[in-house]
Amino acid sequence: MSLAAREFADDPCSSLKRGNMVRAARNLLSAVTRLLILADMVDVHLLLKSLRVVEDDSERRSRTLPVKENSSIISKLLGPQYSKIWDVIEQRSISLNDKKAKEFIKRQKTRMG
């Protein structure tokens, strides 16, 4: 990309150099897009991993507590973990461009929290 840009800057009227510059820019854009997709996949993977930890912890604790006390005690014990997960989800929703997805996340947080 750098070389194509320098060559194009030296001779901006050359259609060959302009074509090389456009191809280099497209390749760069494609590579950046792939990196963003990969970063998003890692982010989602880490979020799902956190959710699994909370689910496993909740399930493990629910087996050891009497049925009547389960819901209130578990919600107190897992509150900080849920809070961390919802913070991550909120950060993701801020970066979303889709209004429907943002609204869905807000509704889920209200319902769960």
Short mmCIF file of N, CA and C in Angstrom, two decimals:
data_model
loop_
_atom_site.label_atom_id
_atom_site.label_comp_id
_atom_site.label_asym_id
_atom_site.label_seq_id
_atom_site.Cartn_x
_atom_site.Cartn_y
_atom_site.Cartn_z
N MET A 1 0.84 -1.18 0.00
CA MET A 1 0.00 0.00 0.00
C MET A 1 0.88 1.24 0.00
N SER A 2 1.89 1.24 0.83
CA SER A 2 2.78 2.39 0.94
C SER A 2 3.50 2.66 -0.38
N LEU A 3 4.00 1.61 -0.98
CA LEU A 3 4.71 1.75 -2.25
C LEU A 3 3.75 2.24 -3.34
N ALA A 4 2.57 1.65 -3.41
CA ALA A 4 1.58 2.05 -4.42
C ALA A 4 1.18 3.51 -4.21
N ALA A 5 1.07 3.94 -2.97
CA ALA A 5 0.70 5.33 -2.68
C ALA A 5 1.80 6.28 -3.14
N ARG A 6 3.06 5.92 -2.87
CA ARG A 6 4.17 6.78 -3.29
C ARG A 6 4.25 6.87 -4.81
N GLU A 7 4.10 5.73 -5.48
CA GLU A 7 4.15 5.73 -6.95
C GLU A 7 3.01 6.55 -7.53
N PHE A 8 1.82 6.42 -6.95
CA PHE A 8 0.67 7.19 -7.43
C PHE A 8 0.88 8.68 -7.17
N ALA A 9 1.45 9.04 -6.02
CA ALA A 9 1.71 10.45 -5.71
C ALA A 9 2.73 11.05 -6.67
N ASP A 10 3.69 10.24 -7.11
CA ASP A 10 4.69 10.72 -8.06
C ASP A 10 4.09 10.96 -9.44
N ASP A 11 3.09 10.17 -9.81
CA ASP A 11 2.49 10.29 -11.14
C ASP A 11 0.98 10.06 -11.04
N PRO A 12 0.22 11.04 -10.54
CA PRO A 12 -1.21 10.85 -10.32
C PRO A 12 -2.04 10.72 -11.60
N CYS A 13 -1.46 11.02 -12.73
CA CYS A 13 -2.21 10.92 -13.99
C CYS A 13 -2.14 9.52 -14.60
N SER A 14 -1.29 8.68 -14.08
CA SER A 14 -1.12 7.33 -14.63
C SER A 14 -2.27 6.43 -14.17
N SER A 15 -3.02 5.91 -15.14
CA SER A 15 -4.13 5.02 -14.79
C SER A 15 -3.63 3.70 -14.22
N LEU A 16 -2.47 3.24 -14.66
CA LEU A 16 -1.89 2.01 -14.12
C LEU A 16 -1.55 2.18 -12.64
N LYS A 17 -0.92 3.29 -12.30
CA LYS A 17 -0.56 3.53 -10.90
C LYS A 17 -1.80 3.78 -10.05
N ARG A 18 -2.79 4.44 -10.63
CA ARG A 18 -4.05 4.65 -9.91
C ARG A 18 -4.73 3.30 -9.65
N GLY A 19 -4.73 2.43 -10.65
CA GLY A 19 -5.30 1.09 -10.49
C GLY A 19 -4.59 0.29 -9.42
N ASN A 20 -3.25 0.37 -9.41
CA ASN A 20 -2.47 -0.32 -8.37
C ASN A 20 -2.81 0.22 -6.98
N MET A 21 -2.98 1.53 -6.90
CA MET A 21 -3.32 2.16 -5.62
C MET A 21 -4.70 1.70 -5.15
N VAL A 22 -5.65 1.65 -6.05
CA VAL A 22 -7.01 1.22 -5.71
C VAL A 22 -7.00 -0.24 -5.24
N ARG A 23 -6.27 -1.10 -5.94
CA ARG A 23 -6.17 -2.51 -5.54
C ARG A 23 -5.53 -2.64 -4.15
N ALA A 24 -4.47 -1.88 -3.92
CA ALA A 24 -3.81 -1.92 -2.62
C ALA A 24 -4.75 -1.44 -1.51
N ALA A 25 -5.52 -0.40 -1.81
CA ALA A 25 -6.47 0.12 -0.81
C ALA A 25 -7.56 -0.91 -0.53
N ARG A 26 -8.04 -1.57 -1.57
CA ARG A 26 -9.07 -2.61 -1.37
C ARG A 26 -8.53 -3.77 -0.55
N ASN A 27 -7.30 -4.17 -0.84
CA ASN A 27 -6.68 -5.26 -0.07
C ASN A 27 -6.53 -4.87 1.40
N LEU A 28 -6.13 -3.62 1.64
CA LEU A 28 -6.00 -3.15 3.02
C LEU A 28 -7.35 -3.13 3.72
N LEU A 29 -8.36 -2.64 3.04
CA LEU A 29 -9.71 -2.60 3.61
C LEU A 29 -10.20 -4.02 3.93
N SER A 30 -9.93 -4.94 3.04
CA SER A 30 -10.33 -6.33 3.26
C SER A 30 -9.62 -6.92 4.48
N ALA A 31 -8.33 -6.64 4.61
CA ALA A 31 -7.57 -7.16 5.75
C ALA A 31 -8.08 -6.56 7.07
N VAL A 32 -8.37 -5.27 7.06
CA VAL A 32 -8.89 -4.61 8.27
C VAL A 32 -10.25 -5.19 8.63
N THR A 33 -11.08 -5.43 7.63
CA THR A 33 -12.40 -6.02 7.87
C THR A 33 -12.27 -7.40 8.51
N ARG A 34 -11.36 -8.22 7.99
CA ARG A 34 -11.15 -9.55 8.57
C ARG A 34 -10.67 -9.45 10.01
N LEU A 35 -9.80 -8.49 10.30
CA LEU A 35 -9.32 -8.31 11.67
C LEU A 35 -10.46 -7.88 12.60
N LEU A 36 -11.32 -6.99 12.13
CA LEU A 36 -12.45 -6.56 12.95
C LEU A 36 -13.41 -7.71 13.22
N ILE A 37 -13.64 -8.53 12.22
CA ILE A 37 -14.52 -9.70 12.40
C ILE A 37 -13.90 -10.66 13.41
N LEU A 38 -12.61 -10.89 13.29
CA LEU A 38 -11.91 -11.77 14.23
C LEU A 38 -11.98 -11.21 15.66
N ALA A 39 -11.76 -9.91 15.81
CA ALA A 39 -11.83 -9.29 17.14
C ALA A 39 -13.24 -9.42 17.72
N ASP A 40 -14.25 -9.26 16.88
CA ASP A 40 -15.63 -9.40 17.34
C ASP A 40 -15.90 -10.84 17.77
N MET A 41 -15.39 -11.80 17.02
CA MET A 41 -15.59 -13.21 17.38
C MET A 41 -14.93 -13.52 18.72
N VAL A 42 -13.75 -12.98 18.95
CA VAL A 42 -13.06 -13.19 20.23
C VAL A 42 -13.86 -12.56 21.36
N ASP A 43 -14.38 -11.36 21.12
CA ASP A 43 -15.18 -10.66 22.13
C ASP A 43 -16.42 -11.47 22.50
N VAL A 44 -17.11 -11.99 21.50
CA VAL A 44 -18.31 -12.80 21.75
C VAL A 44 -17.93 -14.09 22.47
N HIS A 45 -16.82 -14.70 22.07
CA HIS A 45 -16.37 -15.93 22.73
C HIS A 45 -16.11 -15.68 24.22
N LEU A 46 -15.43 -14.58 24.54
CA LEU A 46 -15.14 -14.27 25.94
C LEU A 46 -16.42 -13.99 26.72
N LEU A 47 -17.37 -13.33 26.09
CA LEU A 47 -18.64 -13.06 26.74
C LEU A 47 -19.39 -14.36 27.02
N LEU A 48 -19.44 -15.25 26.05
CA LEU A 48 -20.10 -16.54 26.25
C LEU A 48 -19.40 -17.37 27.32
N LYS A 49 -18.08 -17.29 27.35
CA LYS A 49 -17.32 -18.00 28.38
C LYS A 49 -17.69 -17.47 29.77
N SER A 50 -17.82 -16.16 29.90
CA SER A 50 -18.22 -15.56 31.18
C SER A 50 -19.61 -16.01 31.58
N LEU A 51 -20.50 -16.07 30.60
CA LEU A 51 -21.86 -16.52 30.89
C LEU A 51 -21.87 -17.97 31.36
N ARG A 52 -21.06 -18.81 30.73
CA ARG A 52 -20.98 -20.21 31.16
C ARG A 52 -20.48 -20.33 32.59
N VAL A 53 -19.51 -19.51 32.95
CA VAL A 53 -18.99 -19.54 34.32
C VAL A 53 -20.10 -19.19 35.30
N VAL A 54 -20.87 -18.15 34.99
CA VAL A 54 -21.97 -17.75 35.88
C VAL A 54 -23.03 -18.84 35.94
N GLU A 55 -23.37 -19.43 34.80
CA GLU A 55 -24.37 -20.50 34.78
C GLU A 55 -23.90 -21.70 35.61
N ASP A 56 -22.65 -22.09 35.41
CA ASP A 56 -22.12 -23.23 36.17
C ASP A 56 -22.09 -22.93 37.66
N ASP A 57 -21.68 -21.73 38.01
CA ASP A 57 -21.64 -21.34 39.42
C ASP A 57 -23.04 -21.32 40.02
N SER A 58 -23.97 -20.79 39.25
CA SER A 58 -25.36 -20.74 39.71
C SER A 58 -25.91 -22.15 39.92
N GLU A 59 -25.65 -23.02 38.96
CA GLU A 59 -26.13 -24.40 39.06
C GLU A 59 -25.50 -25.12 40.25
N ARG A 60 -24.22 -24.94 40.43
CA ARG A 60 -23.51 -25.59 41.54
C ARG A 60 -24.05 -25.10 42.88
N ARG A 61 -24.25 -23.81 43.01
CA ARG A 61 -24.75 -23.26 44.27
C ARG A 61 -26.20 -23.65 44.52
N SER A 62 -26.98 -23.76 43.45
CA SER A 62 -28.40 -24.09 43.64
C SER A 62 -28.57 -25.52 44.16
N ARG A 63 -27.61 -26.39 43.87
CA ARG A 63 -27.69 -27.77 44.37
C ARG A 63 -27.39 -27.85 45.86
N THR A 64 -26.63 -26.89 46.38
CA THR A 64 -26.21 -26.96 47.78
C THR A 64 -27.13 -26.19 48.73
N LEU A 65 -28.04 -25.39 48.19
CA LEU A 65 -28.92 -24.58 49.04
C LEU A 65 -30.33 -25.16 49.08
N PRO A 66 -31.05 -24.95 50.19
CA PRO A 66 -32.45 -25.37 50.24
C PRO A 66 -33.26 -24.64 49.17
N VAL A 67 -34.30 -25.28 48.68
CA VAL A 67 -35.09 -24.74 47.57
C VAL A 67 -35.66 -23.36 47.87
N LYS A 68 -36.17 -23.13 49.07
CA LYS A 68 -36.80 -21.85 49.40
C LYS A 68 -35.80 -20.70 49.38
N GLU A 69 -34.57 -20.98 49.72
CA GLU A 69 -33.57 -19.92 49.82
C GLU A 69 -32.81 -19.71 48.51
N ASN A 70 -32.96 -20.61 47.58
CA ASN A 70 -32.18 -20.59 46.35
C ASN A 70 -32.16 -19.25 45.64
N SER A 71 -33.31 -18.76 45.24
CA SER A 71 -33.34 -17.60 44.36
C SER A 71 -32.75 -16.36 45.00
N SER A 72 -33.11 -16.06 46.23
CA SER A 72 -32.59 -14.84 46.84
C SER A 72 -31.10 -14.93 47.15
N ILE A 73 -30.65 -16.07 47.64
CA ILE A 73 -29.23 -16.23 47.98
C ILE A 73 -28.38 -16.25 46.71
N ILE A 74 -28.83 -16.99 45.72
CA ILE A 74 -28.07 -17.07 44.47
C ILE A 74 -27.96 -15.70 43.82
N SER A 75 -29.06 -14.94 43.81
CA SER A 75 -28.99 -13.61 43.19
C SER A 75 -28.02 -12.71 43.95
N LYS A 76 -27.93 -12.84 45.28
CA LYS A 76 -26.97 -12.05 46.05
C LYS A 76 -25.54 -12.50 45.76
N LEU A 77 -25.33 -13.81 45.69
CA LEU A 77 -23.98 -14.34 45.46
C LEU A 77 -23.48 -14.05 44.06
N LEU A 78 -24.36 -14.12 43.09
CA LEU A 78 -23.95 -13.96 41.70
C LEU A 78 -24.11 -12.53 41.19
N GLY A 79 -24.65 -11.66 42.00
CA GLY A 79 -24.87 -10.27 41.59
C GLY A 79 -23.66 -9.61 40.95
N PRO A 80 -22.49 -9.67 41.59
CA PRO A 80 -21.31 -9.03 41.00
C PRO A 80 -20.92 -9.64 39.64
N GLN A 81 -21.07 -10.96 39.50
CA GLN A 81 -20.73 -11.60 38.23
C GLN A 81 -21.69 -11.15 37.13
N TYR A 82 -22.99 -11.12 37.45
CA TYR A 82 -23.97 -10.66 36.47
C TYR A 82 -23.70 -9.20 36.11
N SER A 83 -23.34 -8.42 37.09
CA SER A 83 -23.07 -7.01 36.85
C SER A 83 -21.92 -6.84 35.86
N LYS A 84 -20.85 -7.63 36.04
CA LYS A 84 -19.71 -7.55 35.13
C LYS A 84 -20.12 -7.93 33.71
N ILE A 85 -20.91 -8.99 33.60
CA ILE A 85 -21.34 -9.44 32.28
C ILE A 85 -22.20 -8.38 31.61
N TRP A 86 -23.12 -7.78 32.37
CA TRP A 86 -23.97 -6.75 31.77
C TRP A 86 -23.18 -5.52 31.38
N ASP A 87 -22.11 -5.21 32.10
CA ASP A 87 -21.25 -4.10 31.70
C ASP A 87 -20.62 -4.37 30.34
N VAL A 88 -20.16 -5.60 30.14
CA VAL A 88 -19.57 -5.97 28.85
C VAL A 88 -20.62 -5.91 27.75
N ILE A 89 -21.81 -6.41 28.04
CA ILE A 89 -22.89 -6.39 27.05
C ILE A 89 -23.26 -4.95 26.70
N GLU A 90 -23.30 -4.09 27.71
CA GLU A 90 -23.61 -2.68 27.45
C GLU A 90 -22.54 -2.03 26.57
N GLN A 91 -21.28 -2.34 26.82
CA GLN A 91 -20.21 -1.79 26.00
C GLN A 91 -20.36 -2.24 24.55
N ARG A 92 -20.74 -3.50 24.35
CA ARG A 92 -20.97 -3.99 22.99
C ARG A 92 -22.15 -3.28 22.34
N SER A 93 -23.21 -3.04 23.12
CA SER A 93 -24.39 -2.40 22.54
C SER A 93 -24.09 -0.97 22.11
N ILE A 94 -23.19 -0.31 22.81
CA ILE A 94 -22.81 1.05 22.43
C ILE A 94 -22.15 1.05 21.05
N SER A 95 -21.37 0.02 20.78
CA SER A 95 -20.66 -0.04 19.50
C SER A 95 -21.53 -0.55 18.36
N LEU A 96 -22.73 -1.02 18.67
CA LEU A 96 -23.62 -1.51 17.62
C LEU A 96 -24.26 -0.35 16.87
N ASN A 97 -24.39 -0.51 15.57
CA ASN A 97 -25.07 0.50 14.77
C ASN A 97 -26.55 0.17 14.63
N ASP A 98 -26.92 -1.06 14.90
CA ASP A 98 -28.29 -1.52 14.73
C ASP A 98 -29.14 -1.11 15.93
N LYS A 99 -30.11 -0.23 15.71
CA LYS A 99 -30.95 0.25 16.80
C LYS A 99 -31.77 -0.88 17.41
N LYS A 100 -32.25 -1.81 16.59
CA LYS A 100 -33.04 -2.93 17.11
C LYS A 100 -32.22 -3.77 18.08
N ALA A 101 -30.97 -4.02 17.73
CA ALA A 101 -30.10 -4.81 18.61
C ALA A 101 -29.85 -4.08 19.92
N LYS A 102 -29.63 -2.76 19.85
CA LYS A 102 -29.43 -1.97 21.07
C LYS A 102 -30.66 -2.04 21.97
N GLU A 103 -31.84 -1.89 21.36
CA GLU A 103 -33.08 -1.93 22.14
C GLU A 103 -33.30 -3.31 22.75
N PHE A 104 -32.97 -4.35 22.00
CA PHE A 104 -33.12 -5.72 22.50
C PHE A 104 -32.24 -5.92 23.74
N ILE A 105 -31.00 -5.47 23.66
CA ILE A 105 -30.08 -5.63 24.80
C ILE A 105 -30.59 -4.85 26.00
N LYS A 106 -31.11 -3.65 25.78
CA LYS A 106 -31.65 -2.86 26.89
C LYS A 106 -32.85 -3.57 27.53
N ARG A 107 -33.73 -4.13 26.70
CA ARG A 107 -34.90 -4.85 27.23
C ARG A 107 -34.47 -6.06 28.04
N GLN A 108 -33.47 -6.79 27.54
CA GLN A 108 -33.00 -7.98 28.25
C GLN A 108 -32.38 -7.60 29.59
N LYS A 109 -31.63 -6.52 29.59
CA LYS A 109 -31.00 -6.09 30.85
C LYS A 109 -32.07 -5.70 31.86
N THR A 110 -33.09 -4.99 31.41
CA THR A 110 -34.18 -4.60 32.30
C THR A 110 -34.89 -5.82 32.84
N ARG A 111 -35.14 -6.79 31.96
CA ARG A 111 -35.84 -8.00 32.36
C ARG A 111 -35.02 -8.83 33.35
N MET A 112 -33.72 -8.92 33.12
CA MET A 112 -32.86 -9.76 33.96
C MET A 112 -32.43 -9.06 35.25
N GLY A 113 -32.28 -7.75 35.18
CA GLY A 113 -31.69 -7.05 36.31
C GLY A 113 -32.70 -6.36 37.13
#
